[in-house]
C-alpha positions as a Python dict, from the first residue, in 0.01 Angstrom:
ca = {
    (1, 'X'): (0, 0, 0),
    (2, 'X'): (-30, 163, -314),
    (3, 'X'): (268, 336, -518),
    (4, 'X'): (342, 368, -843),
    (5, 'X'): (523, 648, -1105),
    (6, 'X'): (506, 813, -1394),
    (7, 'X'): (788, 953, -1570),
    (8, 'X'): (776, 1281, -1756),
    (9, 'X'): (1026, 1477, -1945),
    (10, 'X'): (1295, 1584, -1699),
    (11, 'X'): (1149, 1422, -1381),
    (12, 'X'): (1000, 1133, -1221),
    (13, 'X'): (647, 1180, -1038),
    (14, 'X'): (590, 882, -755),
    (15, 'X'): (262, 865, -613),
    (16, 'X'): (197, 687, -278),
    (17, 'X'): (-150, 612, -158),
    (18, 'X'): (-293, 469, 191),
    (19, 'X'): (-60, 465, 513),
    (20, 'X'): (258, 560, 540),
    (21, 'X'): (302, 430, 912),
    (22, 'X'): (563, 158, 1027),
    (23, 'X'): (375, -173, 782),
    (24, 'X'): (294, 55, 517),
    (25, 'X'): (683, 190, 503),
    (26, 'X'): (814, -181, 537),
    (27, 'X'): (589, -236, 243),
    (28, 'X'): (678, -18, 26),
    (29, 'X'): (1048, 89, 107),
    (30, 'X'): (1250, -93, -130),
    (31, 'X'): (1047, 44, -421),
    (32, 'X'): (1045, 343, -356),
    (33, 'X'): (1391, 356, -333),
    (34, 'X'): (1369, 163, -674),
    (35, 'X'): (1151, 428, -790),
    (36, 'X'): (1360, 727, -665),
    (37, 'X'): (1719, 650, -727),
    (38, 'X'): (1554, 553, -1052),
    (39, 'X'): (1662, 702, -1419),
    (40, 'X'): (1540, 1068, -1354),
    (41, 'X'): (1767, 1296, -1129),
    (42, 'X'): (1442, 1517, -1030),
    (43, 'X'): (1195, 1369, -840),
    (44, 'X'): (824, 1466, -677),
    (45, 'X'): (667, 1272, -446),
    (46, 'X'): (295, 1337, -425),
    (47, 'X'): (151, 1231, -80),
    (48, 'X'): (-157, 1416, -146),
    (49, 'X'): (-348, 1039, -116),
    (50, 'X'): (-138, 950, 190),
    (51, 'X'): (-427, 910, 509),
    (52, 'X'): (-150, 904, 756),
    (53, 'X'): (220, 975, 795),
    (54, 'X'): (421, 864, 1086),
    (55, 'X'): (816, 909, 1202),
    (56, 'X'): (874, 593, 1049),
    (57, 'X'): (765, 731, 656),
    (58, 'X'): (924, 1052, 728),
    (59, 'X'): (1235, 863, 788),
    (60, 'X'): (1209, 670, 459),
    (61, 'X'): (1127, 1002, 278),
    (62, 'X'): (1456, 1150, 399),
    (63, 'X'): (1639, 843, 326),
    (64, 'X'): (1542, 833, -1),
    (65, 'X'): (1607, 1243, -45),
    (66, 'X'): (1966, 1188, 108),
    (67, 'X'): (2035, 916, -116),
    (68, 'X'): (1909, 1103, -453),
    (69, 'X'): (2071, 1418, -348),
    (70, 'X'): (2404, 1212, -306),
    (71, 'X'): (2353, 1107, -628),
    (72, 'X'): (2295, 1487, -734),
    (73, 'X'): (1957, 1460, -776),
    (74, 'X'): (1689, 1676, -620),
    (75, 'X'): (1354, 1524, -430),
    (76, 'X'): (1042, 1760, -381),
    (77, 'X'): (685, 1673, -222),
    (78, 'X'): (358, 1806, -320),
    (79, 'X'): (99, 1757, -40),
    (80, 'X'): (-164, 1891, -226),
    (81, 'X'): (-481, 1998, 4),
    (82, 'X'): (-347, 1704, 260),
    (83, 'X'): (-327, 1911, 585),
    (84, 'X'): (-290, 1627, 750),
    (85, 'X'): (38, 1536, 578),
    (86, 'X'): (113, 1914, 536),
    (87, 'X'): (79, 1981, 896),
    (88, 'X'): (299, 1677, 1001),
    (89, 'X'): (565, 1744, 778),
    (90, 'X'): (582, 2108, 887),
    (91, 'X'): (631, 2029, 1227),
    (92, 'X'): (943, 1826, 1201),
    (93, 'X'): (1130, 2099, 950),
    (94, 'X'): (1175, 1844, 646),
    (95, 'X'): (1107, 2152, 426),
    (96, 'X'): (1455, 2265, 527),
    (97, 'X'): (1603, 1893, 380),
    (98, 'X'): (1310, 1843, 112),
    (99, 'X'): (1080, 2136, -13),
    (100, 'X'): (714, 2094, -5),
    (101, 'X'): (472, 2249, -172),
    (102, 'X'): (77, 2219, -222),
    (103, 'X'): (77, 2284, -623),
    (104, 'X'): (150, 1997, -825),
    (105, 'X'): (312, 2281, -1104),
    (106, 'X'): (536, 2452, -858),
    (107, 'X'): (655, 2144, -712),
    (108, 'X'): (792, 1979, -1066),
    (109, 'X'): (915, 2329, -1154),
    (110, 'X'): (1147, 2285, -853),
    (111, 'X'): (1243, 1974, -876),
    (112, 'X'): (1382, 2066, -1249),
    (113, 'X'): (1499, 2433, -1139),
}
């Protein structure tokens, strides 16, 4: 499974492609932790390429938003036009834990406000 970053100024921009179901988050999950506890405090995730999202990546999202935030960093996603994503994420309440938005722009803007 795809993931990679890109740092820019004041934040760090992870992108995660393919699956994020139970072998996708086992594949991934230690760098992405890497990636987000990382050098930058603010952080976006963009799942905007992500074909599915289960319990099991929503899990490692919120890990990995605890464990920056404890750190006194801030984590943000950008879905994008993913209403897939968007609709799953909505219906568990992460946005009260770790905002989402569908504009790449507003999404850094928060993660550095």
């Amino acid at each position: 499974m795809p993931i990679d970053f890109a740092d820019k100024d004041n934040l760090r921009l992870i992108m995660i492609d393919g699956r994020l179901d139970s072998a996708g988050s086992d594949e991934i999950a230690m760098r992405f932790a890497a990636m987000s506890s990382g050098a930058k405090p603010a952080v976006v995730v963009d799942l905007s390429k992500v074909s599915f999202l289960s319990s099991i990546g929503i899990r490692l999202i919120i890990q990995n938003a605890k464990s920056l935030q404890n750190k006194g960093g801030k984590m943000i996603l950008f879905v994008g036009d993913n209403e897939q994503v968007s609709t799953t994420l909505d219906s568990t309440g992460i946005s009260a834990l770790v905002p989402m938005f569908s504009e790449l722009t507003q999404a850094e803007q928060a993660a550095i406000a």
